[in-house]
Amino acid sequence: MRITGEFVAGFERLAEIGPAVTIFGSARVTEDDPMYANARELAHRLVDEGFAVITGGGPGIMEAGNRGAVDGGGISVGCNIELPFEQGMNEFVEIAVDFHYFFVRKMMFVKYAEAFVIFPGGFGTLDELFEALTLIQTGKIHNFPIILFGSDYWAGLLDWLKKTMLPEGKISRDDLKRLIITDSAEEACEMIKICYQEECWAAEDRSAAAKFESEAG
């Protein structure tokens, strides 16, 4: 019953937020970290374009995303998780939903998002990244943009994917093309906007999709 209740509560709270972008990243990033500023700027740009911003509701990158959404006068959503050692809901969340179960929380991240932006983070961030990639790969959700923010941070992971997983046939080149790399909040926002407007996930020959593929290398 608790699982069902969490689904219902999430659906009811988020049903009217409109198009949204989910921002992921480390809870351990501090306000003086450049990535905090980047996430805050990106969120501000996204709400200027009419997107709501969804985060995990905690500190660090999540706080920066919610803060940027509030800066821009947009919709700021936090999907928090009950943990024994961290994390409280940050003060910039305006629509708050608390979860006990990770899988219900992750459903909300995916269901209402038109794109994911993945900032540097740890195991939780990687879990959310690879779950989205798996859902797209298996056709369970539509092919929306997955943007990795911070080329230096993600370089090692991408190198391993290209030099180990791809040659061994564990993934395909098309799987790699789903990942978009950027260091610019302006560029990330523009790519999301174009893809949303042109429905680039529905037609791989669209100009936006071709741009994303070239970015993936």
PDB file of C-alpha atoms in Angstrom:
ATOM      1  CA  MET A   1       0.000   0.000   0.000  1.00  0.00           C
ATOM      2  CA  ARG A   2       2.829   2.413   0.749  1.00  0.00           C
ATOM      3  CA  ILE A   3       4.280   1.896  -2.726  1.00  0.00           C
ATOM      4  CA  THR A   4       0.928   2.620  -4.350  1.00  0.00           C
ATOM      5  CA  GLY A   5       0.491   5.667  -2.149  1.00  0.00           C
ATOM      6  CA  GLU A   6       3.852   7.062  -3.217  1.00  0.00           C
ATOM      7  CA  PHE A   7       2.989   6.647  -6.889  1.00  0.00           C
ATOM      8  CA  VAL A   8      -0.384   8.337  -6.431  1.00  0.00           C
ATOM      9  CA  ALA A   9       1.079  11.215  -4.410  1.00  0.00           C
ATOM     10  CA  GLY A  10       3.789  11.797  -6.995  1.00  0.00           C
ATOM     11  CA  PHE A  11       1.385  11.743  -9.921  1.00  0.00           C
ATOM     12  CA  GLU A  12      -0.996  14.134  -8.189  1.00  0.00           C
ATOM     13  CA  ARG A  13       1.716  16.623  -7.239  1.00  0.00           C
ATOM     14  CA  LEU A  14       3.455  16.682 -10.611  1.00  0.00           C
ATOM     15  CA  ALA A  15       0.610  16.237 -13.078  1.00  0.00           C
ATOM     16  CA  GLU A  16       0.341  19.933 -13.938  1.00  0.00           C
ATOM     17  CA  ILE A  17       3.982  21.047 -14.050  1.00  0.00           C
ATOM     18  CA  GLY A  18       4.221  20.982 -17.852  1.00  0.00           C
ATOM     19  CA  PRO A  19       7.397  20.166 -19.785  1.00  0.00           C
ATOM     20  CA  ALA A  20      10.317  19.664 -17.420  1.00  0.00           C
ATOM     21  CA  VAL A  21      14.021  18.881 -17.319  1.00  0.00           C
ATOM     22  CA  THR A  22      15.557  16.761 -14.584  1.00  0.00           C
ATOM     23  CA  ILE A  23      18.957  17.840 -13.265  1.00  0.00           C
ATOM     24  CA  PHE A  24      21.125  15.287 -11.465  1.00  0.00           C
ATOM     25  CA  GLY A  25      24.446  15.637  -9.671  1.00  0.00           C
ATOM     26  CA  SER A  26      26.329  15.332  -6.425  1.00  0.00           C
ATOM     27  CA  ALA A  27      24.819  16.380  -3.123  1.00  0.00           C
ATOM     28  CA  ARG A  28      28.366  17.149  -1.949  1.00  0.00           C
ATOM     29  CA  VAL A  29      29.043  20.063  -4.293  1.00  0.00           C
ATOM     30  CA  THR A  30      29.412  23.352  -2.407  1.00  0.00           C
ATOM     31  CA  GLU A  31      28.180  26.777  -3.419  1.00  0.00           C
ATOM     32  CA  ASP A  32      31.677  27.940  -4.393  1.00  0.00           C
ATOM     33  CA  ASP A  33      32.139  25.061  -6.861  1.00  0.00           C
ATOM     34  CA  PRO A  34      31.932  26.159 -10.532  1.00  0.00           C
ATOM     35  CA  MET A  35      29.514  23.293 -11.192  1.00  0.00           C
ATOM     36  CA  TYR A  36      27.071  24.785  -8.691  1.00  0.00           C
ATOM     37  CA  ALA A  37      27.088  28.018 -10.678  1.00  0.00           C
ATOM     38  CA  ASN A  38      26.674  26.119 -13.946  1.00  0.00           C
ATOM     39  CA  ALA A  39      23.681  24.158 -12.655  1.00  0.00           C
ATOM     40  CA  ARG A  40      22.085  27.311 -11.289  1.00  0.00           C
ATOM     41  CA  GLU A  41      22.588  29.130 -14.596  1.00  0.00           C
ATOM     42  CA  LEU A  42      21.229  26.222 -16.614  1.00  0.00           C
ATOM     43  CA  ALA A  43      18.101  25.982 -14.479  1.00  0.00           C
ATOM     44  CA  HIS A  44      17.490  29.714 -14.865  1.00  0.00           C
ATOM     45  CA  ARG A  45      17.833  29.405 -18.647  1.00  0.00           C
ATOM     46  CA  LEU A  46      15.499  26.417 -18.730  1.00  0.00           C
ATOM     47  CA  VAL A  47      12.681  28.162 -16.883  1.00  0.00           C
ATOM     48  CA  ASP A  48      13.123  31.150 -19.185  1.00  0.00           C
ATOM     49  CA  GLU A  49      12.315  28.730 -22.021  1.00  0.00           C
ATOM     50  CA  GLY A  50       9.221  27.430 -20.268  1.00  0.00           C
ATOM     51  CA  PHE A  51      10.565  24.262 -18.648  1.00  0.00           C
ATOM     52  CA  ALA A  52      10.031  23.250 -15.054  1.00  0.00           C
ATOM     53  CA  VAL A  53      13.129  22.011 -13.223  1.00  0.00           C
ATOM     54  CA  ILE A  54      13.092  18.726 -11.311  1.00  0.00           C
ATOM     55  CA  THR A  55      15.855  17.620  -8.951  1.00  0.00           C
ATOM     56  CA  GLY A  56      16.301  15.157  -6.130  1.00  0.00           C
ATOM     57  CA  GLY A  57      15.525  17.986  -3.735  1.00  0.00           C
ATOM     58  CA  GLY A  58      18.722  17.768  -1.718  1.00  0.00           C
ATOM     59  CA  PRO A  59      21.848  19.920  -1.395  1.00  0.00           C
ATOM     60  CA  GLY A  60      24.687  20.465  -3.865  1.00  0.00           C
ATOM     61  CA  ILE A  61      23.826  20.318  -7.556  1.00  0.00           C
ATOM     62  CA  MET A  62      20.201  19.643  -6.666  1.00  0.00           C
ATOM     63  CA  GLU A  63      20.010  22.833  -4.627  1.00  0.00           C
ATOM     64  CA  ALA A  64      21.672  24.770  -7.445  1.00  0.00           C
ATOM     65  CA  GLY A  65      19.081  23.525  -9.924  1.00  0.00           C
ATOM     66  CA  ASN A  66      16.155  24.450  -7.701  1.00  0.00           C
ATOM     67  CA  ARG A  67      17.743  27.785  -6.865  1.00  0.00           C
ATOM     68  CA  GLY A  68      18.188  28.672 -10.528  1.00  0.00           C
ATOM     69  CA  ALA A  69      14.564  27.805 -11.217  1.00  0.00           C
ATOM     70  CA  VAL A  70      13.443  30.118  -8.418  1.00  0.00           C
ATOM     71  CA  ASP A  71      15.798  32.849  -9.677  1.00  0.00           C
ATOM     72  CA  GLY A  72      14.000  32.696 -13.009  1.00  0.00           C
ATOM     73  CA  GLY A  73      10.513  32.645 -11.522  1.00  0.00           C
ATOM     74  CA  GLY A  74       9.849  29.135 -12.802  1.00  0.00           C
ATOM     75  CA  ILE A  75       8.592  25.863 -11.365  1.00  0.00           C
ATOM     76  CA  SER A  76      11.043  24.268  -8.923  1.00  0.00           C
ATOM     77  CA  VAL A  77      10.374  20.610  -8.068  1.00  0.00           C
ATOM     78  CA  GLY A  78      12.158  18.417  -5.540  1.00  0.00           C
ATOM     79  CA  CYS A  79      11.714  14.644  -5.335  1.00  0.00           C
ATOM     80  CA  ASN A  80      13.411  13.866  -2.051  1.00  0.00           C
ATOM     81  CA  ILE A  81      14.363  10.453  -0.659  1.00  0.00           C
ATOM     82  CA  GLU A  82      14.387   9.329   2.968  1.00  0.00           C
ATOM     83  CA  LEU A  83      17.969   8.416   3.894  1.00  0.00           C
ATOM     84  CA  PRO A  84      19.546   7.704   7.290  1.00  0.00           C
ATOM     85  CA  PHE A  85      22.556  10.019   6.828  1.00  0.00           C
ATOM     86  CA  GLU A  86      21.477  12.689   4.327  1.00  0.00           C
ATOM     87  CA  GLN A  87      19.467  14.659   2.904  1.00  0.00           C
ATOM     88  CA  GLY A  88      16.878  17.262   3.816  1.00  0.00           C
ATOM     89  CA  MET A  89      14.832  19.124   1.232  1.00  0.00           C
ATOM     90  CA  ASN A  90      16.655  22.273   0.150  1.00  0.00           C
ATOM     91  CA  GLU A  91      15.041  25.666   0.725  1.00  0.00           C
ATOM     92  CA  PHE A  92      14.543  26.402  -2.981  1.00  0.00           C
ATOM     93  CA  VAL A  93      12.082  23.578  -3.640  1.00  0.00           C
ATOM     94  CA  GLU A  94       8.561  24.884  -4.219  1.00  0.00           C
ATOM     95  CA  ILE A  95       6.801  21.641  -5.163  1.00  0.00           C
ATOM     96  CA  ALA A  96       8.064  18.953  -2.792  1.00  0.00           C
ATOM     97  CA  VAL A  97       7.438  15.222  -2.940  1.00  0.00           C
ATOM     98  CA  ASP A  98       9.023  12.829  -0.423  1.00  0.00           C
ATOM     99  CA  PHE A  99       9.738   9.191  -1.241  1.00  0.00           C
ATOM    100  CA  HIS A 100      10.775   6.126   0.709  1.00  0.00           C
ATOM    101  CA  TYR A 101      11.406   3.957  -2.360  1.00  0.00           C
ATOM    102  CA  PHE A 102      14.130   4.799  -4.851  1.00  0.00           C
ATOM    103  CA  PHE A 103      12.335   3.178  -7.776  1.00  0.00           C
ATOM    104  CA  VAL A 104       9.191   5.274  -7.317  1.00  0.00           C
ATOM    105  CA  ARG A 105      11.290   8.423  -7.107  1.00  0.00           C
ATOM    106  CA  LYS A 106      13.176   7.498 -10.273  1.00  0.00           C
ATOM    107  CA  MET A 107       9.887   6.939 -12.070  1.00  0.00           C
ATOM    108  CA  MET A 108       8.958  10.564 -11.360  1.00  0.00           C
ATOM    109  CA  PHE A 109      12.289  11.802 -12.695  1.00  0.00           C
ATOM    110  CA  VAL A 110      11.667  10.003 -15.980  1.00  0.00           C
ATOM    111  CA  LYS A 111       7.908  10.387 -16.406  1.00  0.00           C
ATOM    112  CA  TYR A 112       7.829  14.172 -16.380  1.00  0.00           C
ATOM    113  CA  ALA A 113      11.169  14.971 -18.054  1.00  0.00           C
ATOM    114  CA  GLU A 114      11.877  16.011 -21.625  1.00  0.00           C
ATOM    115  CA  ALA A 115      15.627  15.724 -20.970  1.00  0.00           C
ATOM    116  CA  PHE A 116      18.155  14.716 -18.326  1.00  0.00           C
ATOM    117  CA  VAL A 117      21.204  16.822 -17.497  1.00  0.00           C
ATOM    118  CA  ILE A 118      23.814  14.878 -15.553  1.00  0.00           C
ATOM    119  CA  PHE A 119      26.338  16.938 -13.614  1.00  0.00           C
ATOM    120  CA  PRO A 120      29.353  15.381 -11.864  1.00  0.00           C
ATOM    121  CA  GLY A 121      28.224  13.033  -9.122  1.00  0.00           C
ATOM    122  CA  GLY A 122      28.694   9.701  -7.411  1.00  0.00           C
ATOM    123  CA  PHE A 123      26.986   6.317  -7.379  1.00  0.00           C
ATOM    124  CA  GLY A 124      23.481   7.764  -7.180  1.00  0.00           C
ATOM    125  CA  THR A 125      24.092  10.008 -10.178  1.00  0.00           C
ATOM    126  CA  LEU A 126      25.528   7.101 -12.171  1.00  0.00           C
ATOM    127  CA  ASP A 127      22.550   4.947 -11.206  1.00  0.00           C
ATOM    128  CA  GLU A 128      20.166   7.554 -12.589  1.00  0.00           C
ATOM    129  CA  LEU A 129      22.247   7.993 -15.748  1.00  0.00           C
ATOM    130  CA  PHE A 130      22.447   4.303 -16.589  1.00  0.00           C
ATOM    131  CA  GLU A 131      18.818   3.628 -15.735  1.00  0.00           C
ATOM    132  CA  ALA A 132      17.773   6.278 -18.269  1.00  0.00           C
ATOM    133  CA  LEU A 133      20.131   4.854 -20.892  1.00  0.00           C
ATOM    134  CA  THR A 134      18.769   1.356 -20.298  1.00  0.00           C
ATOM    135  CA  LEU A 135      15.146   2.486 -20.558  1.00  0.00           C
ATOM    136  CA  ILE A 136      15.852   4.255 -23.849  1.00  0.00           C
ATOM    137  CA  GLN A 137      17.928   1.358 -25.206  1.00  0.00           C
ATOM    138  CA  THR A 138      15.129  -1.108 -24.476  1.00  0.00           C
ATOM    139  CA  GLY A 139      12.384   1.142 -25.836  1.00  0.00           C
ATOM    140  CA  LYS A 140      10.619   1.618 -22.510  1.00  0.00           C
ATOM    141  CA  ILE A 141      10.736   5.413 -22.805  1.00  0.00           C
ATOM    142  CA  HIS A 142      11.155   7.783 -25.733  1.00  0.00           C
ATOM    143  CA  ASN A 143      14.644   8.814 -26.779  1.00  0.00           C
ATOM    144  CA  PHE A 144      15.115  12.149 -25.065  1.00  0.00           C
ATOM    145  CA  PRO A 145      18.392  14.078 -24.648  1.00  0.00           C
ATOM    146  CA  ILE A 146      20.814  12.868 -21.981  1.00  0.00           C
ATOM    147  CA  ILE A 147      23.406  15.583 -21.471  1.00  0.00           C
ATOM    148  CA  LEU A 148      26.614  15.000 -19.531  1.00  0.00           C
ATOM    149  CA  PHE A 149      27.771  18.341 -18.156  1.00  0.00           C
ATOM    150  CA  GLY A 150      31.519  18.640 -17.567  1.00  0.00           C
ATOM    151  CA  SER A 151      33.667  17.074 -20.276  1.00  0.00           C
ATOM    152  CA  ASP A 152      36.731  16.582 -18.072  1.00  0.00           C
ATOM    153  CA  TYR A 153      34.759  14.772 -15.384  1.00  0.00           C
ATOM    154  CA  TRP A 154      33.053  12.381 -17.791  1.00  0.00           C
ATOM    155  CA  ALA A 155      36.053  11.780 -20.077  1.00  0.00           C
ATOM    156  CA  GLY A 156      37.205   8.623 -18.290  1.00  0.00           C
ATOM    157  CA  LEU A 157      33.765   7.028 -18.362  1.00  0.00           C
ATOM    158  CA  LEU A 158      33.280   7.836 -22.039  1.00  0.00           C
ATOM    159  CA  ASP A 159      36.737   6.494 -22.851  1.00  0.00           C
ATOM    160  CA  TRP A 160      35.889   3.200 -21.126  1.00  0.00           C
ATOM    161  CA  LEU A 161      32.573   2.942 -22.940  1.00  0.00           C
ATOM    162  CA  LYS A 162      34.237   3.554 -26.307  1.00  0.00           C
ATOM    163  CA  LYS A 163      37.371   1.461 -25.796  1.00  0.00           C
ATOM    164  CA  THR A 164      36.066  -1.445 -23.728  1.00  0.00           C
ATOM    165  CA  MET A 165      32.306  -1.907 -23.919  1.00  0.00           C
ATOM    166  CA  LEU A 166      31.888  -0.947 -27.583  1.00  0.00           C
ATOM    167  CA  PRO A 167      34.671  -3.148 -29.058  1.00  0.00           C
ATOM    168  CA  GLU A 168      33.445  -6.123 -27.024  1.00  0.00           C
ATOM    169  CA  GLY A 169      29.938  -5.680 -28.413  1.00  0.00           C
ATOM    170  CA  LYS A 170      28.333  -4.967 -25.056  1.00  0.00           C
ATOM    171  CA  ILE A 171      26.836  -1.741 -26.423  1.00  0.00           C
ATOM    172  CA  SER A 172      26.314  -0.340 -29.910  1.00  0.00           C
ATOM    173  CA  ARG A 173      27.521   2.879 -31.499  1.00  0.00           C
ATOM    174  CA  ASP A 174      23.926   4.095 -31.448  1.00  0.00           C
ATOM    175  CA  ASP A 175      23.935   3.635 -27.663  1.00  0.00           C
ATOM    176  CA  LEU A 176      26.928   5.969 -27.408  1.00  0.00           C
ATOM    177  CA  LYS A 177      25.220   8.548 -29.581  1.00  0.00           C
ATOM    178  CA  ARG A 178      22.578   8.991 -26.909  1.00  0.00           C
ATOM    179  CA  LEU A 179      25.121  10.807 -24.737  1.00  0.00           C
ATOM    180  CA  ILE A 180      25.680  14.513 -25.348  1.00  0.00           C
ATOM    181  CA  ILE A 181      28.691  16.285 -23.827  1.00  0.00           C
ATOM    182  CA  THR A 182      28.900  19.981 -23.005  1.00  0.00           C
ATOM    183  CA  ASP A 183      30.550  22.505 -20.700  1.00  0.00           C
ATOM    184  CA  SER A 184      28.100  25.294 -21.480  1.00  0.00           C
ATOM    185  CA  ALA A 185      24.777  26.002 -19.786  1.00  0.00           C
ATOM    186  CA  GLU A 186      23.728  28.040 -22.812  1.00  0.00           C
ATOM    187  CA  GLU A 187      24.485  25.182 -25.202  1.00  0.00           C
ATOM    188  CA  ALA A 188      22.754  22.599 -23.015  1.00  0.00           C
ATOM    189  CA  CYS A 189      19.609  24.709 -22.824  1.00  0.00           C
ATOM    190  CA  GLU A 190      19.604  25.346 -26.563  1.00  0.00           C
ATOM    191  CA  MET A 191      19.959  21.650 -27.375  1.00  0.00           C
ATOM    192  CA  ILE A 192      17.096  20.749 -25.063  1.00  0.00           C
ATOM    193  CA  LYS A 193      14.891  23.487 -26.521  1.00  0.00           C
ATOM    194  CA  ILE A 194      15.561  22.436 -30.129  1.00  0.00           C
ATOM    195  CA  CYS A 195      15.000  18.781 -29.389  1.00  0.00           C
ATOM    196  CA  TYR A 196      11.758  19.482 -27.554  1.00  0.00           C
ATOM    197  CA  GLN A 197      10.420  21.713 -30.315  1.00  0.00           C
ATOM    198  CA  GLU A 198      11.423  19.377 -33.150  1.00  0.00           C
ATOM    199  CA  GLU A 199      10.681  16.094 -31.368  1.00  0.00           C
ATOM    200  CA  CYS A 200      14.139  14.930 -32.393  1.00  0.00           C
ATOM    201  CA  TRP A 201      13.775  11.608 -30.575  1.00  0.00           C
ATOM    202  CA  ALA A 202      11.098  10.616 -33.100  1.00  0.00           C
ATOM    203  CA  ALA A 203      13.173  11.128 -36.249  1.00  0.00           C
ATOM    204  CA  GLU A 204      16.914  10.463 -36.255  1.00  0.00           C
ATOM    205  CA  ASP A 205      17.493  12.412 -39.476  1.00  0.00           C
ATOM    206  CA  ARG A 206      16.311  15.690 -37.925  1.00  0.00           C
ATOM    207  CA  SER A 207      18.978  18.367 -37.656  1.00  0.00           C
ATOM    208  CA  ALA A 208      18.947  18.391 -33.857  1.00  0.00           C
ATOM    209  CA  ALA A 209      19.465  14.645 -33.689  1.00  0.00           C
ATOM    210  CA  ALA A 210      22.332  14.863 -36.163  1.00  0.00           C
ATOM    211  CA  LYS A 211      23.961  17.545 -34.026  1.00  0.00           C
ATOM    212  CA  PHE A 212      23.718  15.374 -30.944  1.00  0.00           C
ATOM    213  CA  GLU A 213      25.300  12.450 -32.786  1.00  0.00           C
ATOM    214  CA  SER A 214      28.238  14.568 -33.904  1.00  0.00           C
ATOM    215  CA  GLU A 215      28.744  15.766 -30.335  1.00  0.00           C
ATOM    216  CA  ALA A 216      28.936  12.152 -29.138  1.00  0.00           C
ATOM    217  CA  GLY A 217      31.811  11.482 -31.550  1.00  0.00           C
TER     218      GLY A 217
END
